[in-house]
Coordinates of C-alpha atoms in Angstrom, one line a residue:
X10 CA -4.4 -21.9 29.5
X11 CA -4.0 -21.2 33.2
X12 CA -1.9 -24.3 33.7
X13 CA 0.7 -23.0 31.2
X14 CA 1.6 -20.1 33.5
X15 CA 2.3 -22.5 36.4
X16 CA 5.4 -23.7 34.6
X17 CA 7.8 -20.8 34.3
X18 CA 9.8 -22.0 31.3
X19 CA 6.7 -23.1 29.5
X20 CA 5.0 -19.8 30.4
X21 CA 8.0 -17.8 29.1
X22 CA 8.0 -19.7 25.8
X23 CA 4.2 -19.3 25.4
X24 CA 4.3 -15.6 26.0
X25 CA 7.3 -15.0 23.7
X26 CA 5.6 -17.0 20.9
X27 CA 2.4 -15.0 21.4
X28 CA 4.2 -11.7 21.3
X29 CA 6.1 -12.6 18.2
X30 CA 2.9 -13.7 16.5
X31 CA 1.0 -10.6 17.6
X32 CA 3.7 -8.4 16.1
X33 CA 4.0 -10.4 12.9
X34 CA 0.8 -12.4 12.4
X35 CA 0.5 -14.9 9.5
X36 CA -3.3 -14.4 9.5
X37 CA -6.1 -12.6 11.3
X38 CA -6.9 -15.7 13.3
X39 CA -3.3 -16.1 14.4
X40 CA -3.4 -12.5 15.6
X41 CA -6.6 -13.0 17.6
X42 CA -5.2 -16.2 19.1
X43 CA -2.0 -14.4 20.2
X44 CA -4.0 -11.6 21.7
X45 CA -6.1 -14.1 23.7
X46 CA -2.9 -15.7 25.1
X47 CA -1.5 -12.3 26.1
X48 CA -4.8 -11.4 27.8
X49 CA -4.8 -14.7 29.7
X50 CA -1.3 -13.9 30.9
X51 CA -2.3 -10.4 32.1
X52 CA -5.3 -11.7 34.0
X53 CA -3.6 -14.4 36.1
X54 CA -3.5 -14.3 39.8
X55 CA -0.3 -14.0 41.8
X56 CA 1.9 -13.7 38.7
X57 CA 4.9 -12.0 40.3
X58 CA 7.5 -14.8 40.3
X59 CA 6.6 -15.8 36.7
X60 CA 6.8 -12.2 35.6
X61 CA 10.2 -11.8 37.2
X62 CA 11.4 -15.0 35.6
X63 CA 10.4 -13.7 32.2
X64 CA 12.1 -10.3 32.9
X65 CA 15.3 -12.1 33.8
X66 CA 15.4 -14.7 31.0
X67 CA 13.5 -13.3 28.0
X68 CA 15.0 -11.2 25.3
X69 CA 11.7 -10.2 23.8
X70 CA 10.9 -6.6 24.5
X71 CA 7.1 -7.0 24.2
X72 CA 7.2 -9.9 26.7
X73 CA 9.0 -7.6 29.1
X74 CA 6.3 -4.9 28.5
X75 CA 3.5 -7.3 29.2
X76 CA 5.2 -8.8 32.3
X77 CA 5.5 -5.4 33.9
X78 CA 1.9 -4.6 32.9
X79 CA 0.9 -7.9 34.5
X80 CA 2.7 -6.9 37.7
X81 CA 1.0 -3.5 37.8
X82 CA -2.5 -4.9 37.2
X83 CA -2.1 -7.7 39.8
X84 CA -0.8 -5.3 42.5
X85 CA -3.9 -3.2 42.1
X86 CA -6.2 -6.2 42.1
X87 CA -4.6 -8.0 45.0
X88 CA -3.3 -5.2 47.2
X89 CA -5.3 -6.0 50.2
X90 CA -4.1 -9.6 50.2
X91 CA -0.4 -8.8 49.8
X92 CA 2.0 -9.1 52.7
X93 CA 2.8 -5.6 54.0
X94 CA 6.4 -5.8 53.1
X95 CA 5.8 -7.0 49.5
X96 CA 5.2 -3.6 47.8
X97 CA 8.6 -2.3 48.9
X98 CA 10.2 -5.6 47.8
X99 CA 8.5 -5.3 44.4
X100 CA 9.6 -1.6 44.2
X101 CA 13.2 -2.7 44.9
X102 CA 13.1 -5.3 42.2
X103 CA 11.7 -3.0 39.6
X104 CA 14.2 -0.3 40.4
X105 CA 17.1 -2.8 40.2
X106 CA 15.7 -4.1 36.9
X107 CA 15.5 -0.6 35.4
X108 CA 19.0 0.3 36.6
X109 CA 20.5 -3.0 35.3
X110 CA 18.7 -2.6 31.9
X111 CA 19.2 1.0 30.9
X112 CA 19.2 0.1 27.2
X113 CA 15.7 -1.5 27.3
X114 CA 13.2 -0.1 24.8
X115 CA 11.5 3.1 25.8
X116 CA 8.0 1.7 26.1
X117 CA 9.3 -0.9 28.6
X118 CA 11.1 1.9 30.5
X119 CA 8.0 4.0 30.7
X120 CA 5.9 1.0 31.9
X121 CA 8.4 0.4 34.7
X122 CA 8.3 4.1 35.7
X123 CA 4.5 4.0 35.7
X124 CA 4.3 0.8 37.7
X125 CA 6.6 2.2 40.4
X126 CA 4.4 5.3 40.6
X127 CA 1.3 3.3 40.8
X128 CA 2.7 1.1 43.6
X129 CA 3.7 4.2 45.5
X130 CA 0.3 5.9 45.1
X131 CA -1.7 2.8 46.0
X132 CA 0.2 2.5 49.3
X133 CA 0.6 6.3 50.0
X134 CA -2.5 6.6 52.2
X135 CA -4.6 4.2 54.3
X136 CA -7.8 3.6 52.4
X137 CA -10.1 4.4 55.4
X138 CA -8.0 6.7 57.6
X139 CA -5.8 9.8 57.4
X140 CA -3.4 8.4 60.0
X141 CA 0.3 8.4 59.0
X142 CA 1.9 5.4 60.7
X143 CA 5.7 4.8 60.9
X144 CA 5.4 2.0 58.3
X145 CA 3.4 4.2 56.0
X146 CA 6.0 7.0 56.4
X147 CA 8.8 4.5 55.6
X148 CA 6.9 3.4 52.5
X149 CA 6.3 6.9 51.3
X150 CA 10.0 7.8 51.6
X151 CA 11.5 4.6 50.2
X152 CA 11.3 5.4 46.5
X153 CA 12.5 8.9 46.9
X154 CA 15.5 7.8 49.0
X155 CA 16.5 5.2 46.3
X156 CA 16.2 7.7 43.5
X157 CA 17.9 10.7 45.2
X158 CA 20.8 11.1 42.9
X159 CA 21.8 14.4 44.5
X160 CA 23.8 12.4 47.0
X161 CA 26.1 11.4 44.1
X162 CA 26.5 15.0 43.0
X163 CA 27.8 16.0 46.4
X164 CA 30.4 13.2 46.5
X165 CA 33.4 12.1 44.5
X166 CA 33.0 12.6 40.7
X167 CA 34.6 9.2 40.2
X168 CA 31.7 7.6 41.9
X169 CA 29.1 9.3 39.8
X170 CA 26.6 6.9 38.1
X171 CA 26.2 7.1 34.3
X172 CA 24.1 10.1 33.1
X173 CA 21.5 7.5 31.8
X174 CA 20.9 6.4 35.4
X175 CA 20.5 10.0 36.6
X176 CA 18.0 10.7 33.8
X177 CA 16.2 7.5 34.7
X178 CA 15.7 8.9 38.3
X179 CA 14.2 12.1 36.9
X180 CA 11.9 10.1 34.7
X181 CA 10.7 8.1 37.7
X182 CA 10.0 11.3 39.6
X183 CA 8.1 12.7 36.7
X184 CA 6.0 9.6 36.5
X185 CA 5.1 10.0 40.2
X186 CA 4.0 13.6 39.6
X187 CA 1.8 12.5 36.6
X188 CA 0.3 9.6 38.5
X189 CA -0.5 11.6 41.6
X190 CA -1.9 14.5 39.6
X191 CA -5.6 14.8 39.0
X192 CA -5.4 14.2 35.3
X193 CA -6.6 11.8 32.7
X194 CA -3.2 10.2 32.6
X195 CA -3.5 8.9 36.2
X196 CA -4.2 5.2 36.5
X197 CA -7.6 4.0 37.5
X198 CA -7.0 1.9 40.6
X199 CA -10.5 1.4 42.0
X200 CA -10.1 3.9 44.8
X201 CA -12.4 6.8 45.6
X202 CA -11.9 10.4 44.4
X203 CA -11.2 11.4 48.0
X204 CA -8.3 8.9 48.2
X205 CA -6.7 10.3 45.0
X206 CA -7.1 13.8 46.4
X207 CA -5.6 12.9 49.7
X208 CA -2.6 11.4 47.9
X209 CA -2.1 14.4 45.7
X210 CA -2.4 16.9 48.6
X211 CA 0.0 14.9 50.8
X212 CA 2.6 14.6 48.0
X213 CA 2.3 18.3 47.3
X214 CA 2.9 19.3 50.9
X215 CA 5.6 16.9 51.8
X216 CA 7.7 15.9 48.7
X217 CA 7.0 18.0 45.7
X218 CA 9.5 20.7 46.5
X219 CA 12.3 18.2 47.0
X220 CA 11.4 16.4 43.8
X221 CA 11.5 19.7 41.9
X222 CA 14.9 20.5 43.4
X223 CA 16.3 17.1 42.4
X224 CA 15.0 17.6 38.9
X225 CA 16.6 21.0 38.3
X226 CA 19.8 19.9 39.9
X227 CA 20.5 17.6 37.0
X228 CA 19.5 20.2 34.5

């Protein structure tokens, strides 16, 4: 099965067929086989280009959902091996994808927001140090800069983005709060409790007030 995912077009067709069968199985065996195909897709290494290809070329909502899930899972597994610039590049891609596809199904939207929050949290602190380097500071601020819609509210009304885009920014910020909070909804990412606590404390002291201000501005 792994060889299927090396061919983007074949991988797209295979995943779409599995998603269709999973949603409308003709038998119990067909459902199980489709599930195994989807699990194989989610477990592959370095899946980013294939997932992006599927997101750009597939019209199957479930295929989009699993492609974003695959990106999230792979980022957590492979973080230490990724180029230092890749998380921000991936963040940019997912943001652009969300802004270009405001009509996508809600479960897909929520998965995008969650994945953005997970990427931000995983890179928020150094795993073994409390040092805040310039690169780390840039990474922390990147998502908030790109979702700061208050800059539009201060400008020309004719340049205002659609209300759906503004609401999307708020939903992203909310996902960040949920992900950073010490709750059962936070994603397990294989880091220590101390790491999660440091991320939460840092976000609370440096960004939470600004996030709250952005949220109530739209309301």
